[in-house]
Amino acid sequence: MSKTLVSEMGLNSEVAHQPLRPQNFEEKIVWYGIIGTYVMYFTGTQYLAVPILAWVLFLYILNKLFLHPSSKEGDSSIFIPVGVWIWMLSTVVIGVTIVAAYYDRGYGLTSIIKALVNSFARKWMLLLIFPLVGCLDIRPKIIYRAVCILACQSLALLPIILLLRAAGFEAPFYANSLLARIGGLGDLFYSVYLYTEGEQRLIMFAPWAPALALIANVHLWIAYSESNKVLKWTSIVTCAILIQMSESRLGTLMLVSLPFVRYFSINILKPRAQVTLALVSFAAGLFSFQAKKLFEDFKANFRGQRSDSSRVRDILESMSAERAKDYPIWGHGFLLPEGPQIVAEMPIGSHHTWYGMLYAHGIVGFVALFIALAYTAAELFVRAQFCQIAQTALMIMFVLIAFSFGENLEGLSYLYWPGLVLFGIALKQP
């Protein structure tokens, strides 16, 4: 081995053990936004703080694009790839559906402005802003490391939370009622629960248990790309524990199945993966009856684990599809705060992104979101054959697609936003 190679290896080893720190404004916002998650959560400010953080970065991007564009050779400029433009266009279309729906139903300008602030600016715009933020000069390893630090914080808090739960302390522990009156949507998003009442499923910094499973699955695959092995595996194990203790059926299914999905997704061009898929396809055809029976048994068992929850979700989906027929093009424009008693007062259009889109934003909004997700998934799939960052982003996309059938993605965008930033970083790679 040459002296040059040895010296380079030694230098890389030293660099690898140096503390990782943000180097510019955008990295600092992302870094402290992630590692400060529990600070925001325990003060009841998370639901408002993350959108504010997003809008600060959005104004920063506009400033760089239009007021201080890069002029000198070698200066960093913002390159916005096609995939991010599609997210931007789709999000704007959804904003148009809100205005059109309110106008179509005879609401005044004040109601339209309130809807744009509460629904569009705080939820949907995050799906536009954070992929755009990924086009800034942000190193993906900053996000990997910050997410691992957040996972270590969760691990440190876990014994305390379990002790509180065992001691019978009732949730919520704290509610920022003043901020709830200002921000709207009730106390749920401004309260510190940590675990649910009754069943005592783990919540941590999410508003409900399945949302924790979603964010833990996203964070698990972000942590998978961390270079520090101790941090990486500590974070992965922690995320797996959070998923299990959230008792989310879909979360557990993603935890078990995505490693296999990842293998075939990133090795599809390699002969061994193609041969394996061919053998699996042949076996599936040969034992199709047994496979169908096995799938039906699994589905029945999956739904039977929480039969009441499955029943409520089925009714919600049916009611959302039926009510969507009233305003098929633009939708109703919003979800009512509470639904009828038959669905445990859950809002019609909730617990399912696609039925929610048809109900609240009509066919136009449904198609806009579908195009954005489908195009991004297809491009990430192609890029994942050659790019490690795209592999991470693709796994996050799989998580979001899966959870879109059990949650409203726009309402939880303030939780999984680091994954959205990685979308932008992956899509801008050469």
Coordinates of C-alpha atoms in Angstrom, one line a residue, residues 6-429:
V6 CA -2.1 5.5 3.9
S7 CA -1.9 9.2 4.6
E8 CA -5.2 9.8 2.8
M9 CA -6.8 7.0 4.9
G10 CA -5.4 8.5 8.0
L11 CA -6.7 11.9 7.1
N12 CA -10.1 10.6 6.3
S13 CA -10.1 8.7 9.7
E14 CA -9.3 12.0 11.5
V15 CA -12.0 13.9 9.6
A16 CA -14.5 11.1 10.3
H17 CA -14.0 11.5 14.1
Q18 CA -14.2 15.3 14.0
P19 CA -17.5 16.8 15.4
L20 CA -20.0 17.5 12.6
R21 CA -21.3 21.0 12.7
P22 CA -23.5 23.2 10.4
Q23 CA -21.5 25.5 8.2
N24 CA -24.0 28.0 6.8
F25 CA -27.4 29.5 7.6
E26 CA -29.5 26.8 6.0
E27 CA -27.6 24.0 7.6
K28 CA -28.0 25.7 11.0
I29 CA -31.7 26.1 10.6
V30 CA -32.1 22.4 9.6
W31 CA -29.7 21.2 12.3
Y32 CA -31.2 23.0 15.2
G33 CA -34.7 22.5 13.9
I34 CA -34.2 18.7 14.1
I35 CA -32.2 18.4 17.4
G36 CA -34.5 21.0 19.0
T37 CA -37.6 18.9 18.3
Y38 CA -38.2 18.0 22.0
V39 CA -37.6 21.6 23.1
M40 CA -40.4 22.7 20.7
Y41 CA -42.6 19.7 21.8
F42 CA -42.3 20.3 25.5
T43 CA -43.1 23.9 25.2
G44 CA -46.1 23.1 23.0
T45 CA -44.8 25.2 20.1
Q46 CA -43.8 22.4 17.6
Y47 CA -46.9 22.7 15.4
L48 CA -46.3 26.4 14.8
A49 CA -42.5 26.5 15.1
V50 CA -41.8 24.1 12.2
P51 CA -44.0 26.1 9.7
I52 CA -42.3 29.3 10.9
L53 CA -38.9 27.6 10.3
A54 CA -40.0 26.6 6.8
W55 CA -41.2 30.1 5.9
V56 CA -37.9 31.6 7.2
L57 CA -36.1 29.3 4.8
F58 CA -38.5 30.1 2.0
L59 CA -37.9 33.8 2.4
Y60 CA -34.2 33.1 2.5
I61 CA -34.5 31.2 -0.8
L62 CA -36.4 34.0 -2.4
N63 CA -33.8 36.4 -1.3
K64 CA -31.0 34.3 -2.8
L65 CA -33.0 33.8 -6.1
F66 CA -34.2 37.3 -6.8
L67 CA -32.5 39.9 -4.6
H68 CA -28.9 38.5 -4.3
P69 CA -28.5 36.0 -7.2
S70 CA -25.1 34.5 -7.6
S71 CA -22.9 36.5 -9.9
K72 CA -19.3 35.5 -9.4
E73 CA -17.8 32.4 -10.9
G74 CA -17.6 29.7 -8.3
D75 CA -20.4 31.1 -6.1
S76 CA -23.1 28.6 -5.1
S77 CA -26.3 29.1 -7.0
I78 CA -29.7 27.4 -6.5
F79 CA -30.5 24.7 -9.0
I80 CA -34.1 23.6 -8.9
P81 CA -34.6 20.2 -10.6
V82 CA -37.7 19.1 -12.5
G83 CA -39.0 17.0 -9.6
V84 CA -39.0 19.9 -7.2
W85 CA -40.8 22.1 -9.8
I86 CA -43.5 19.4 -10.0
W87 CA -44.0 19.5 -6.2
M88 CA -44.2 23.3 -6.4
L89 CA -46.8 23.2 -9.2
S90 CA -48.9 20.5 -7.5
T91 CA -48.9 22.4 -4.2
V92 CA -50.0 25.6 -5.9
V93 CA -52.8 23.7 -7.7
I94 CA -54.0 22.4 -4.3
G95 CA -54.0 26.0 -3.0
V96 CA -56.2 26.9 -6.0
T97 CA -58.7 24.2 -5.1
I98 CA -59.0 25.7 -1.6
V99 CA -59.8 29.1 -3.0
A100 CA -62.2 27.7 -5.7
A101 CA -64.0 25.4 -3.2
Y102 CA -64.6 28.3 -0.8
Y103 CA -65.7 30.6 -3.6
D104 CA -67.9 27.9 -5.0
R105 CA -69.7 27.5 -1.7
G106 CA -70.2 31.2 -1.2
Y107 CA -67.6 31.9 1.5
G108 CA -66.2 35.5 1.8
L109 CA -62.7 36.8 1.4
T110 CA -62.0 36.6 5.2
S111 CA -62.8 32.9 5.3
I112 CA -60.7 32.2 2.2
I113 CA -57.7 34.0 3.7
K114 CA -58.1 32.1 7.0
A115 CA -58.2 28.8 5.1
L116 CA -55.1 29.7 3.1
V117 CA -53.2 30.5 6.4
N118 CA -54.4 27.6 8.5
S119 CA -54.5 24.8 5.9
F120 CA -52.3 25.9 2.9
A121 CA -49.5 27.9 4.6
R122 CA -49.1 25.7 7.6
K123 CA -49.6 22.3 5.9
W124 CA -49.5 22.1 2.2
M125 CA -46.8 24.7 1.7
L126 CA -44.4 22.5 3.7
L127 CA -44.6 20.0 0.9
L128 CA -43.4 22.8 -1.4
I129 CA -40.8 24.5 0.8
F130 CA -38.8 21.6 2.3
P131 CA -38.0 19.9 -1.1
L132 CA -37.0 23.4 -2.3
V133 CA -34.8 23.8 0.8
G134 CA -33.0 20.7 -0.3
C135 CA -31.8 22.6 -3.3
L136 CA -29.7 24.9 -1.0
D137 CA -26.2 24.1 0.0
I138 CA -27.1 21.5 2.6
R139 CA -24.9 18.4 3.2
P140 CA -27.1 15.3 3.7
K141 CA -24.8 14.1 6.5
I142 CA -26.0 17.1 8.5
I143 CA -29.5 15.6 8.4
Y144 CA -28.3 12.1 9.1
R145 CA -26.4 13.2 12.2
A146 CA -29.1 15.5 13.5
V147 CA -31.7 12.7 13.2
C148 CA -29.4 10.3 15.0
I149 CA -29.0 12.8 17.9
L150 CA -32.8 13.2 18.1
A151 CA -33.0 9.4 18.3
C152 CA -30.5 9.3 21.1
Q153 CA -32.6 12.0 22.9
S154 CA -35.6 9.7 22.5
L155 CA -33.7 6.8 23.9
A156 CA -32.6 8.8 26.9
L157 CA -36.2 9.9 27.6
L158 CA -37.7 6.4 27.1
P159 CA -36.9 5.1 30.7
I160 CA -38.4 8.2 32.2
I161 CA -41.5 8.0 30.1
L162 CA -42.0 4.3 31.0
L163 CA -41.6 5.1 34.7
L164 CA -44.2 7.8 34.4
R165 CA -46.5 5.5 32.6
A166 CA -46.0 2.7 35.2
A167 CA -46.6 5.2 38.0
G168 CA -50.0 6.0 36.5
F169 CA -49.4 9.7 35.5
E170 CA -52.2 10.8 33.3
A171 CA -51.6 12.5 29.9
P172 CA -51.5 15.3 28.8
F173 CA -48.8 16.6 31.2
Y174 CA -48.9 20.1 29.8
A175 CA -51.0 22.1 27.3
N176 CA -50.0 25.4 25.8
S177 CA -53.6 26.7 25.8
L178 CA -52.7 30.2 24.9
L179 CA -50.9 29.1 21.7
A180 CA -53.8 26.7 21.0
R181 CA -56.2 29.7 21.0
I182 CA -53.9 31.6 18.6
G183 CA -53.0 28.7 16.4
G184 CA -56.3 26.8 16.3
L185 CA -57.1 23.1 15.9
G186 CA -57.6 22.6 19.6
D187 CA -55.2 21.6 22.4
L188 CA -54.1 18.3 20.8
F189 CA -51.3 19.8 18.7
Y190 CA -50.0 22.0 21.6
S191 CA -50.0 19.4 24.3
V192 CA -47.4 17.1 25.8
Y193 CA -48.8 13.6 25.9
L194 CA -45.8 11.2 25.4
Y195 CA -48.2 8.3 25.6
T196 CA -51.9 7.8 25.1
E197 CA -54.5 7.5 27.8
G198 CA -56.1 4.2 28.3
E199 CA -54.1 1.9 26.0
Q200 CA -50.9 3.8 26.9
R201 CA -49.4 3.5 23.4
L202 CA -46.2 5.5 23.0
I203 CA -46.5 8.9 21.3
M204 CA -43.3 10.7 22.1
F205 CA -43.2 14.0 20.1
A206 CA -46.0 13.0 17.7
P207 CA -49.7 13.9 18.2
W208 CA -50.9 10.3 18.1
A209 CA -49.4 6.8 18.0
P210 CA -49.5 5.9 14.3
A211 CA -47.9 9.3 13.6
L212 CA -45.0 8.3 15.8
A213 CA -44.7 5.1 13.7
L214 CA -44.6 7.1 10.5
I215 CA -41.9 9.5 11.7
A216 CA -39.8 6.7 13.3
N217 CA -39.8 4.7 10.1
V218 CA -38.7 7.9 8.2
H219 CA -35.9 8.5 10.8
L220 CA -34.8 4.9 10.7
W221 CA -33.9 5.1 7.1
I222 CA -32.3 8.5 7.4
A223 CA -30.2 7.0 10.3
Y224 CA -29.3 4.1 8.1
S225 CA -27.1 6.4 6.0
E226 CA -25.1 7.8 9.1
S227 CA -21.4 7.1 8.8
N228 CA -20.8 6.7 12.6
K229 CA -21.6 3.1 13.2
V230 CA -22.4 3.5 16.9
L231 CA -24.8 6.4 16.3
K232 CA -26.3 4.6 13.3
W233 CA -27.2 1.3 15.0
T234 CA -28.2 3.0 18.2
S235 CA -30.6 5.2 16.3
I236 CA -32.0 2.3 14.2
V237 CA -32.7 0.2 17.2
T238 CA -34.3 3.2 19.0
C239 CA -36.5 3.8 16.0
A240 CA -37.5 0.2 15.9
I241 CA -38.4 0.3 19.6
L242 CA -40.5 3.4 19.1
I243 CA -42.4 1.7 16.2
Q244 CA -43.1 -1.4 18.3
M245 CA -44.2 0.6 21.3
S246 CA -46.5 2.8 19.2
E247 CA -48.3 -0.5 18.5
S248 CA -49.0 0.7 14.9
R249 CA -49.9 -2.2 12.6
L250 CA -48.8 -0.4 9.5
G251 CA -45.6 0.9 11.2
T252 CA -44.6 -2.7 12.2
L253 CA -45.4 -3.9 8.7
M254 CA -43.1 -1.3 7.2
L255 CA -40.4 -2.1 9.7
V256 CA -40.3 -5.7 8.7
S257 CA -40.9 -5.4 5.0
L258 CA -38.9 -2.4 3.8
P259 CA -35.5 -4.0 4.2
F260 CA -36.5 -6.5 1.5
V261 CA -38.1 -3.8 -0.6
R262 CA -34.9 -1.8 -0.4
Y263 CA -32.8 -4.7 -1.5
F264 CA -34.8 -5.3 -4.7
S265 CA -35.3 -1.6 -5.4
I266 CA -31.6 -0.7 -5.5
N267 CA -30.4 -3.9 -7.1
I268 CA -33.0 -4.3 -9.8
L269 CA -30.3 -4.0 -12.5
K270 CA -28.1 -6.7 -11.0
P271 CA -28.5 -10.3 -12.2
R272 CA -28.9 -11.8 -8.7
A273 CA -31.9 -9.6 -7.9
Q274 CA -33.4 -10.3 -11.3
V275 CA -33.0 -14.1 -10.9
T276 CA -34.4 -13.9 -7.3
L277 CA -37.5 -12.0 -8.6
A278 CA -37.9 -14.5 -11.4
L279 CA -37.9 -17.4 -8.9
V280 CA -40.3 -15.5 -6.6
S281 CA -42.7 -14.9 -9.5
F282 CA -42.5 -18.5 -10.6
A283 CA -43.2 -19.7 -7.1
A284 CA -46.1 -17.2 -6.7
G285 CA -47.6 -18.6 -9.9
L286 CA -47.1 -22.2 -8.9
F287 CA -48.6 -21.7 -5.5
S288 CA -51.0 -18.9 -6.3
F289 CA -53.9 -20.5 -4.4
Q290 CA -51.8 -20.9 -1.2
A291 CA -50.4 -17.4 -1.6
K292 CA -53.9 -15.9 -2.0
K293 CA -55.1 -17.8 1.1
L294 CA -52.0 -16.7 3.1
F295 CA -52.6 -13.1 2.0
E296 CA -56.3 -13.2 3.0
D297 CA -55.4 -14.7 6.4
F298 CA -52.7 -12.0 7.0
K299 CA -55.2 -9.3 6.0
A300 CA -57.9 -10.7 8.3
N301 CA -55.4 -10.9 11.2
F302 CA -54.0 -7.4 10.4
R303 CA -57.5 -5.9 10.6
G304 CA -58.5 -8.1 13.5
Q305 CA -55.8 -6.8 15.8
R306 CA -57.7 -3.5 16.1
S307 CA -61.1 -4.4 14.8
D308 CA -62.8 -1.2 16.2
S309 CA -60.2 1.0 14.5
S310 CA -60.6 -0.9 11.2
R311 CA -64.3 -0.5 11.4
V312 CA -64.1 3.3 12.0
R313 CA -61.6 3.7 9.2
D314 CA -63.9 1.7 6.8
I315 CA -66.9 4.0 7.7
L316 CA -64.7 7.1 7.3
E317 CA -63.6 6.0 3.8
S318 CA -67.1 5.3 2.8
M319 CA -68.5 8.6 4.1
S320 CA -65.6 10.5 2.5
A321 CA -66.2 9.0 -0.9
E322 CA -70.0 9.6 -0.7
R323 CA -69.6 13.2 0.5
A324 CA -67.0 13.9 -2.1
K325 CA -69.7 13.5 -4.8
D326 CA -71.3 16.7 -3.5
Y327 CA -68.3 18.8 -4.8
P328 CA -66.4 16.5 -7.1
I329 CA -64.1 19.0 -8.9
W330 CA -62.8 21.3 -6.2
G331 CA -63.9 19.4 -3.1
H332 CA -65.3 20.9 0.1
G333 CA -62.2 22.9 0.8
F334 CA -61.7 21.8 4.4
L335 CA -62.2 19.0 6.9
L336 CA -64.8 19.6 9.6
P337 CA -63.2 19.7 13.2
E338 CA -65.4 16.8 14.3
G339 CA -67.4 14.0 12.6
P340 CA -70.5 12.1 13.7
Q341 CA -70.6 9.7 16.6
I342 CA -70.6 6.6 14.4
V343 CA -66.9 7.4 13.5
A344 CA -66.0 8.4 17.1
E345 CA -66.2 12.0 16.1
M346 CA -63.2 11.7 13.7
P347 CA -63.4 14.3 10.9
I348 CA -64.7 13.0 7.6
G349 CA -61.8 12.8 5.2
S350 CA -59.3 12.1 7.9
H351 CA -57.1 8.9 8.4
H352 CA -56.6 8.5 4.6
T353 CA -54.8 10.9 2.4
W354 CA -56.6 9.9 -0.9
Y355 CA -60.1 9.9 0.4
G356 CA -59.2 13.1 2.2
M357 CA -58.0 14.6 -1.0
L358 CA -61.3 13.7 -2.8
Y359 CA -63.4 15.1 0.0
A360 CA -61.4 18.3 0.7
H361 CA -59.8 19.1 -2.6
G362 CA -61.7 17.2 -5.2
I363 CA -60.5 15.4 -8.3
V364 CA -58.2 18.3 -9.2
G365 CA -56.3 18.2 -5.8
F366 CA -56.3 14.4 -5.9
V367 CA -54.6 14.3 -9.3
A368 CA -52.1 17.1 -8.4
L369 CA -50.8 15.1 -5.3
F370 CA -50.8 11.8 -7.2
I371 CA -48.6 13.3 -10.0
A372 CA -46.1 14.7 -7.5
L373 CA -45.8 11.5 -5.5
A374 CA -45.7 9.2 -8.6
Y375 CA -43.2 11.3 -10.5
T376 CA -40.9 11.6 -7.4
A377 CA -41.1 7.9 -6.7
A378 CA -40.3 7.0 -10.3
E379 CA -37.3 9.4 -10.5
L380 CA -35.9 8.3 -7.1
F381 CA -36.3 4.7 -8.2
V382 CA -34.1 5.3 -11.2
R383 CA -31.6 7.4 -9.3
A384 CA -31.4 4.9 -6.5
Q385 CA -29.6 2.5 -8.9
F386 CA -26.6 4.8 -8.8
C387 CA -27.0 7.3 -5.9
Q388 CA -26.9 6.5 -2.2
I389 CA -28.8 9.7 -1.2
A390 CA -31.6 8.7 -3.7
Q391 CA -31.7 5.3 -2.0
T392 CA -32.5 6.9 1.4
A393 CA -35.0 9.3 -0.2
L394 CA -36.7 6.3 -2.0
M395 CA -37.2 4.5 1.3
I396 CA -38.8 7.6 2.8
M397 CA -41.0 7.8 -0.2
F398 CA -42.1 4.2 0.3
V399 CA -43.0 5.0 3.9
L400 CA -45.0 8.1 2.9
I401 CA -46.9 6.2 0.2
A402 CA -47.8 3.4 2.6
F403 CA -48.9 5.7 5.4
S404 CA -50.9 7.8 2.9
F405 CA -53.5 5.0 3.2
G406 CA -53.8 5.5 7.0
E407 CA -52.9 9.1 7.7
N408 CA -53.3 12.6 6.1
L409 CA -49.8 13.3 4.9
E410 CA -50.3 17.1 4.7
G411 CA -51.3 17.3 8.4
L412 CA -48.1 15.5 9.5
S413 CA -45.6 17.2 7.2
Y414 CA -44.3 19.2 10.2
L415 CA -43.1 15.9 11.6
Y416 CA -41.4 14.2 8.7
W417 CA -40.0 17.4 7.1
P418 CA -36.3 16.2 7.2
G419 CA -37.3 13.5 4.7
L420 CA -38.8 16.2 2.4
V421 CA -35.5 18.1 2.5
L422 CA -33.7 14.9 1.4
F423 CA -36.1 14.6 -1.5
G424 CA -34.8 18.0 -2.8
I425 CA -31.1 17.0 -2.2
A426 CA -31.6 13.6 -4.0
L427 CA -33.4 15.1 -6.9
K428 CA -30.8 17.8 -7.6
Q429 CA -27.9 15.3 -7.7

